[in-house]
Amino acid sequence: MRYIRIAFATIIPLLFLVGCKENPKKENTSEAINEKIVTEVQVDTPISQMAEEEFKLTEENAIEFFFDYQKDLKENKLKITTSLGSFTVQLYDDVPYHKANFIYLARQGYFNGTQFHRIVKNFIIQGGNADDKEAPRKRRKIGRYLLPPDGKKGYKHHRGTLSMPSSESDNPHKLASPYEFFIVVTKPGSYHLDGNYTPFGKVIQGMDVVDKINSVPVGKGDWPSKNVYIEMVEVLE
């Protein structure tokens, strides 16, 4: 009996040790490895997402950004398609910040779905805003910034000129509101605007569509009685 007890005392610990050694082998199975990978991905994904912060334009970085952005810009023509037809504009190469801003916003899809929200008969049509929540949402995503005026290049507000309005905020330096633009309809032009706003392009095709937009009925605040949508702004390569 004494020998039997010794045998059991020896065998049981050995079985326990063998059982303990078998557990790590399960980790080498494909199922265990897959479970480990899934766990690692689930832990790492939020970290990587947090690291990828969305870029936003600000008062501090806008000028530097557009200075770099315009260096490689070869394109200067855009097609603006509206609910009343389409027309083409050509941007001035020597008004770099405003040109770069307009092309950048077009490529971000900002103008798509906005409206010509201000129409003054025989004067201008103004676009880039909307009476819905989508335009403010897009602005928040792109960023909050203004552009310095650039009216010293000799461009005048002739008929068909594409120009940028000043911000409606407290703005003694006439900084431009980057999300909006207006087109002069007056014949031969509205030259009293020279020096106060920045001409940065002109309509080169489809001025009849601009005139058509300018002729729609308007209500209070020069807002069209029926919305005139900017369906798409395309950069022509």
mmCIF file of C-alpha atoms in Angstrom:
data_model
loop_
_atom_site.group_PDB
_atom_site.id
_atom_site.type_symbol
_atom_site.label_atom_id
_atom_site.label_comp_id
_atom_site.label_asym_id
_atom_site.label_seq_id
_atom_site.Cartn_x
_atom_site.Cartn_y
_atom_site.Cartn_z
ATOM 1 C CA MET A 1 0.000 0.000 0.000
ATOM 2 C CA ARG A 2 2.862 2.299 0.768
ATOM 3 C CA TYR A 3 4.244 1.859 -2.783
ATOM 4 C CA ILE A 4 0.831 2.478 -4.326
ATOM 5 C CA ARG A 5 0.491 5.734 -2.396
ATOM 6 C CA ILE A 6 3.925 6.836 -3.575
ATOM 7 C CA ALA A 7 2.974 6.033 -7.184
ATOM 8 C CA PHE A 8 -0.215 8.088 -7.004
ATOM 9 C CA ALA A 9 1.672 10.899 -5.355
ATOM 10 C CA THR A 10 4.115 10.904 -8.250
ATOM 11 C CA ILE A 11 1.673 10.412 -11.148
ATOM 12 C CA ILE A 12 -0.885 13.063 -10.181
ATOM 13 C CA PRO A 13 1.592 15.995 -10.212
ATOM 14 C CA LEU A 14 2.966 14.735 -13.543
ATOM 15 C CA LEU A 15 -0.516 14.694 -15.031
ATOM 16 C CA PHE A 16 -1.079 18.213 -13.727
ATOM 17 C CA LEU A 17 2.146 19.421 -15.331
ATOM 18 C CA VAL A 18 1.293 17.767 -18.644
ATOM 19 C CA GLY A 19 -2.136 19.364 -18.589
ATOM 20 C CA CYS A 20 -0.592 22.737 -17.944
ATOM 21 C CA LYS A 21 1.833 22.335 -20.832
ATOM 22 C CA GLU A 22 -0.952 21.449 -23.279
ATOM 23 C CA ASN A 23 -2.774 24.776 -22.899
ATOM 24 C CA PRO A 24 -0.162 26.937 -24.660
ATOM 25 C CA LYS A 25 -0.299 24.598 -27.681
ATOM 26 C CA LYS A 26 -3.883 25.696 -28.316
ATOM 27 C CA GLU A 27 -2.652 29.220 -28.893
ATOM 28 C CA ASN A 28 -0.757 27.981 -31.921
ATOM 29 C CA THR A 29 -3.900 26.736 -33.646
ATOM 30 C CA SER A 30 -5.288 28.826 -36.514
ATOM 31 C CA GLU A 31 -8.423 29.555 -34.491
ATOM 32 C CA ALA A 32 -6.435 30.924 -31.578
ATOM 33 C CA ILE A 33 -4.225 33.010 -33.906
ATOM 34 C CA ASN A 34 -7.277 34.454 -35.674
ATOM 35 C CA GLU A 35 -8.822 35.352 -32.337
ATOM 36 C CA LYS A 36 -5.623 37.152 -31.393
ATOM 37 C CA ILE A 37 -5.519 39.108 -34.685
ATOM 38 C CA VAL A 38 -9.156 40.196 -34.344
ATOM 39 C CA THR A 39 -8.506 41.363 -30.813
ATOM 40 C CA GLU A 40 -5.453 43.360 -31.895
ATOM 41 C CA VAL A 41 -7.341 45.001 -34.769
ATOM 42 C CA GLN A 42 -10.241 45.941 -32.530
ATOM 43 C CA VAL A 43 -7.852 47.570 -30.070
ATOM 44 C CA ASP A 44 -5.719 49.368 -32.676
ATOM 45 C CA THR A 45 -8.468 50.723 -34.964
ATOM 46 C CA PRO A 46 -9.761 53.480 -32.667
ATOM 47 C CA ILE A 47 -6.178 54.639 -32.055
ATOM 48 C CA SER A 48 -5.472 54.967 -35.769
ATOM 49 C CA GLN A 49 -8.764 56.742 -36.343
ATOM 50 C CA MET A 50 -7.975 59.229 -33.598
ATOM 51 C CA ALA A 51 -4.583 59.924 -35.170
ATOM 52 C CA GLU A 52 -6.131 60.828 -38.534
ATOM 53 C CA GLU A 53 -7.618 64.217 -37.742
ATOM 54 C CA GLU A 54 -9.476 65.986 -40.553
ATOM 55 C CA PHE A 55 -7.659 68.989 -42.007
ATOM 56 C CA LYS A 56 -9.498 72.284 -41.578
ATOM 57 C CA LEU A 57 -8.705 75.732 -42.906
ATOM 58 C CA THR A 58 -8.342 78.497 -40.320
ATOM 59 C CA GLU A 59 -7.358 82.155 -40.183
ATOM 60 C CA GLU A 60 -3.864 80.980 -39.213
ATOM 61 C CA ASN A 61 -3.194 78.433 -41.980
ATOM 62 C CA ALA A 62 -5.342 79.523 -44.976
ATOM 63 C CA ILE A 63 -2.836 81.843 -46.673
ATOM 64 C CA GLU A 64 0.046 79.386 -46.363
ATOM 65 C CA PHE A 65 -2.185 76.555 -47.588
ATOM 66 C CA PHE A 66 -3.401 78.409 -50.695
ATOM 67 C CA PHE A 67 0.104 79.708 -51.407
ATOM 68 C CA ASP A 68 1.302 76.100 -51.657
ATOM 69 C CA TYR A 69 -1.886 74.881 -53.351
ATOM 70 C CA GLN A 70 -1.662 77.354 -56.235
ATOM 71 C CA LYS A 71 1.949 76.496 -57.119
ATOM 72 C CA ASP A 72 0.997 73.451 -59.171
ATOM 73 C CA LEU A 73 -2.361 74.702 -60.453
ATOM 74 C CA LYS A 74 -2.455 74.557 -64.233
ATOM 75 C CA GLU A 75 -6.249 74.642 -64.518
ATOM 76 C CA ASN A 76 -8.079 77.964 -64.682
ATOM 77 C CA LYS A 77 -11.468 77.177 -66.232
ATOM 78 C CA LEU A 78 -14.593 75.833 -64.533
ATOM 79 C CA LYS A 79 -18.044 74.866 -65.763
ATOM 80 C CA ILE A 80 -20.894 75.980 -63.518
ATOM 81 C CA THR A 81 -24.077 73.976 -64.081
ATOM 82 C CA THR A 82 -27.271 75.466 -62.647
ATOM 83 C CA SER A 83 -30.945 74.577 -62.672
ATOM 84 C CA LEU A 84 -31.330 77.145 -65.472
ATOM 85 C CA GLY A 85 -28.384 76.085 -67.619
ATOM 86 C CA SER A 86 -24.595 76.141 -67.553
ATOM 87 C CA PHE A 87 -21.835 78.652 -68.181
ATOM 88 C CA THR A 88 -18.023 78.638 -68.114
ATOM 89 C CA VAL A 89 -15.688 80.932 -66.197
ATOM 90 C CA GLN A 90 -11.969 81.550 -66.540
ATOM 91 C CA LEU A 91 -9.982 82.534 -63.435
ATOM 92 C CA TYR A 92 -7.131 85.044 -63.444
ATOM 93 C CA ASP A 93 -3.744 83.436 -62.821
ATOM 94 C CA ASP A 94 -2.316 86.524 -61.113
ATOM 95 C CA VAL A 95 -4.967 86.566 -58.374
ATOM 96 C CA PRO A 96 -3.568 83.349 -56.879
ATOM 97 C CA TYR A 97 -5.292 83.066 -53.497
ATOM 98 C CA HIS A 98 -8.802 83.651 -54.812
ATOM 99 C CA LYS A 99 -8.202 81.386 -57.803
ATOM 100 C CA ALA A 100 -6.831 78.607 -55.583
ATOM 101 C CA ASN A 101 -9.684 79.028 -53.106
ATOM 102 C CA PHE A 102 -12.381 78.745 -55.784
ATOM 103 C CA ILE A 103 -10.814 75.652 -57.370
ATOM 104 C CA TYR A 104 -10.229 74.025 -53.992
ATOM 105 C CA LEU A 105 -13.861 74.532 -52.929
ATOM 106 C CA ALA A 106 -15.075 73.224 -56.294
ATOM 107 C CA ARG A 107 -12.989 70.067 -55.898
ATOM 108 C CA GLN A 108 -14.316 69.626 -52.364
ATOM 109 C CA GLY A 109 -17.833 69.700 -53.816
ATOM 110 C CA TYR A 110 -18.764 72.708 -51.708
ATOM 111 C CA PHE A 111 -20.732 74.594 -54.367
ATOM 112 C CA ASN A 112 -22.788 71.582 -55.457
ATOM 113 C CA GLY A 113 -26.307 72.039 -54.136
ATOM 114 C CA THR A 114 -25.865 75.683 -53.120
ATOM 115 C CA GLN A 115 -27.892 78.451 -54.744
ATOM 116 C CA PHE A 116 -27.770 81.838 -56.371
ATOM 117 C CA HIS A 117 -29.288 83.297 -53.261
ATOM 118 C CA ARG A 118 -29.073 87.019 -54.081
ATOM 119 C CA ILE A 119 -30.189 88.464 -57.391
ATOM 120 C CA VAL A 120 -30.216 92.216 -57.984
ATOM 121 C CA LYS A 121 -31.813 93.178 -61.287
ATOM 122 C CA ASN A 122 -29.390 94.530 -63.894
ATOM 123 C CA PHE A 123 -26.585 94.452 -61.339
ATOM 124 C CA ILE A 124 -25.342 91.074 -60.037
ATOM 125 C CA ILE A 125 -26.138 87.466 -59.274
ATOM 126 C CA GLN A 126 -24.530 86.123 -56.085
ATOM 127 C CA GLY A 127 -24.022 82.425 -55.324
ATOM 128 C CA GLY A 128 -22.495 80.014 -52.827
ATOM 129 C CA ASN A 129 -25.088 80.029 -50.043
ATOM 130 C CA ALA A 130 -28.303 78.081 -49.431
ATOM 131 C CA ASP A 131 -31.472 78.066 -47.330
ATOM 132 C CA ASP A 132 -30.807 74.582 -45.964
ATOM 133 C CA LYS A 133 -28.479 73.014 -43.380
ATOM 134 C CA GLU A 134 -26.105 71.418 -45.886
ATOM 135 C CA ALA A 135 -24.111 74.531 -46.815
ATOM 136 C CA PRO A 136 -23.310 75.435 -43.173
ATOM 137 C CA ARG A 137 -22.362 71.803 -42.546
ATOM 138 C CA LYS A 138 -19.927 71.868 -45.479
ATOM 139 C CA ARG A 139 -18.435 75.147 -44.258
ATOM 140 C CA ARG A 140 -17.833 73.734 -40.796
ATOM 141 C CA LYS A 141 -16.101 70.716 -42.307
ATOM 142 C CA ILE A 142 -13.826 72.770 -44.612
ATOM 143 C CA GLY A 143 -13.022 75.467 -42.055
ATOM 144 C CA ARG A 144 -13.545 79.064 -41.003
ATOM 145 C CA TYR A 145 -11.334 81.659 -42.698
ATOM 146 C CA LEU A 146 -11.289 84.853 -44.801
ATOM 147 C CA LEU A 147 -9.147 85.953 -47.733
ATOM 148 C CA PRO A 148 -7.301 89.285 -48.084
ATOM 149 C CA PRO A 149 -8.591 91.609 -50.829
ATOM 150 C CA ASP A 150 -6.574 91.763 -54.039
ATOM 151 C CA GLY A 151 -7.883 94.614 -56.147
ATOM 152 C CA LYS A 152 -4.563 95.999 -57.372
ATOM 153 C CA LYS A 153 -4.095 93.801 -60.431
ATOM 154 C CA GLY A 154 -5.918 96.242 -62.689
ATOM 155 C CA TYR A 155 -9.071 94.196 -63.198
ATOM 156 C CA LYS A 156 -12.328 96.112 -63.297
ATOM 157 C CA HIS A 157 -15.884 94.997 -62.672
ATOM 158 C CA HIS A 158 -16.888 94.714 -66.305
ATOM 159 C CA ARG A 159 -20.026 92.830 -67.298
ATOM 160 C CA GLY A 160 -19.372 89.103 -66.761
ATOM 161 C CA THR A 161 -16.704 89.645 -64.091
ATOM 162 C CA LEU A 162 -16.484 87.036 -61.339
ATOM 163 C CA SER A 163 -15.733 88.716 -57.999
ATOM 164 C CA MET A 164 -15.762 87.909 -54.300
ATOM 165 C CA PRO A 165 -17.916 89.769 -51.741
ATOM 166 C CA SER A 166 -16.645 90.993 -48.392
ATOM 167 C CA SER A 167 -17.550 89.156 -45.222
ATOM 168 C CA GLU A 168 -20.650 90.418 -43.423
ATOM 169 C CA SER A 169 -18.828 90.290 -40.085
ATOM 170 C CA ASP A 170 -17.000 93.261 -38.535
ATOM 171 C CA ASN A 171 -14.588 93.710 -41.399
ATOM 172 C CA PRO A 172 -12.840 97.083 -41.801
ATOM 173 C CA HIS A 173 -10.203 95.572 -44.126
ATOM 174 C CA LYS A 174 -12.751 94.256 -46.636
ATOM 175 C CA LEU A 175 -11.610 90.652 -46.192
ATOM 176 C CA ALA A 176 -13.352 88.375 -48.668
ATOM 177 C CA SER A 177 -15.955 85.767 -47.798
ATOM 178 C CA PRO A 178 -14.389 82.698 -49.464
ATOM 179 C CA TYR A 179 -17.566 80.637 -49.854
ATOM 180 C CA GLU A 180 -19.491 83.107 -52.016
ATOM 181 C CA PHE A 181 -19.005 84.879 -55.336
ATOM 182 C CA PHE A 182 -20.913 87.271 -57.554
ATOM 183 C CA ILE A 183 -21.080 87.937 -61.288
ATOM 184 C CA VAL A 184 -21.629 91.403 -62.710
ATOM 185 C CA VAL A 185 -24.560 91.704 -65.120
ATOM 186 C CA THR A 186 -24.557 95.500 -65.610
ATOM 187 C CA LYS A 187 -23.748 96.830 -69.084
ATOM 188 C CA PRO A 188 -20.960 97.795 -69.591
ATOM 189 C CA GLY A 189 -20.038 97.127 -65.929
ATOM 190 C CA SER A 190 -20.362 98.209 -62.282
ATOM 191 C CA TYR A 191 -17.163 100.157 -61.817
ATOM 192 C CA HIS A 192 -18.141 101.656 -58.460
ATOM 193 C CA LEU A 193 -17.185 98.217 -57.067
ATOM 194 C CA ASP A 194 -13.553 98.604 -58.172
ATOM 195 C CA GLY A 195 -11.141 98.796 -55.259
ATOM 196 C CA ASN A 196 -13.647 97.417 -52.757
ATOM 197 C CA TYR A 197 -13.909 93.851 -54.028
ATOM 198 C CA THR A 198 -11.608 91.380 -55.777
ATOM 199 C CA PRO A 199 -12.277 90.430 -59.415
ATOM 200 C CA PHE A 200 -10.721 86.999 -59.900
ATOM 201 C CA GLY A 201 -12.244 85.737 -63.153
ATOM 202 C CA LYS A 202 -14.796 86.255 -65.906
ATOM 203 C CA VAL A 203 -17.551 84.430 -67.776
ATOM 204 C CA ILE A 204 -16.200 83.277 -71.143
ATOM 205 C CA GLN A 205 -19.192 81.229 -72.288
ATOM 206 C CA GLY A 206 -22.896 81.147 -71.426
ATOM 207 C CA MET A 207 -23.501 84.756 -70.396
ATOM 208 C CA ASP A 208 -27.066 84.294 -71.627
ATOM 209 C CA VAL A 209 -27.591 81.829 -68.747
ATOM 210 C CA VAL A 210 -26.282 84.442 -66.282
ATOM 211 C CA ASP A 211 -28.795 86.929 -67.720
ATOM 212 C CA LYS A 212 -31.543 84.322 -67.420
ATOM 213 C CA ILE A 213 -30.731 83.849 -63.730
ATOM 214 C CA ASN A 214 -30.720 87.609 -63.230
ATOM 215 C CA SER A 215 -34.224 87.873 -64.718
ATOM 216 C CA VAL A 216 -36.017 85.499 -62.305
ATOM 217 C CA PRO A 217 -38.569 86.998 -59.889
ATOM 218 C CA VAL A 218 -37.194 87.870 -56.465
ATOM 219 C CA GLY A 219 -38.709 88.432 -53.060
ATOM 220 C CA LYS A 220 -37.583 90.115 -49.876
ATOM 221 C CA GLY A 221 -33.821 90.501 -49.515
ATOM 222 C CA ASP A 222 -33.255 89.890 -53.245
ATOM 223 C CA TRP A 223 -33.737 86.140 -52.683
ATOM 224 C CA PRO A 224 -35.275 84.430 -55.752
ATOM 225 C CA SER A 225 -38.931 83.515 -55.385
ATOM 226 C CA LYS A 226 -37.969 80.080 -56.740
ATOM 227 C CA ASN A 227 -34.567 78.679 -55.791
ATOM 228 C CA VAL A 228 -31.906 78.722 -58.505
ATOM 229 C CA TYR A 229 -29.557 75.847 -57.702
ATOM 230 C CA ILE A 230 -25.892 75.424 -58.510
ATOM 231 C CA GLU A 231 -26.004 71.745 -59.375
ATOM 232 C CA MET A 232 -22.284 71.281 -59.989
ATOM 233 C CA VAL A 233 -19.042 73.221 -60.399
ATOM 234 C CA GLU A 234 -16.470 71.269 -62.419
ATOM 235 C CA VAL A 235 -12.801 72.104 -62.903
ATOM 236 C CA LEU A 236 -12.007 71.707 -66.594
ATOM 237 C CA GLU A 237 -8.708 69.857 -66.989
#
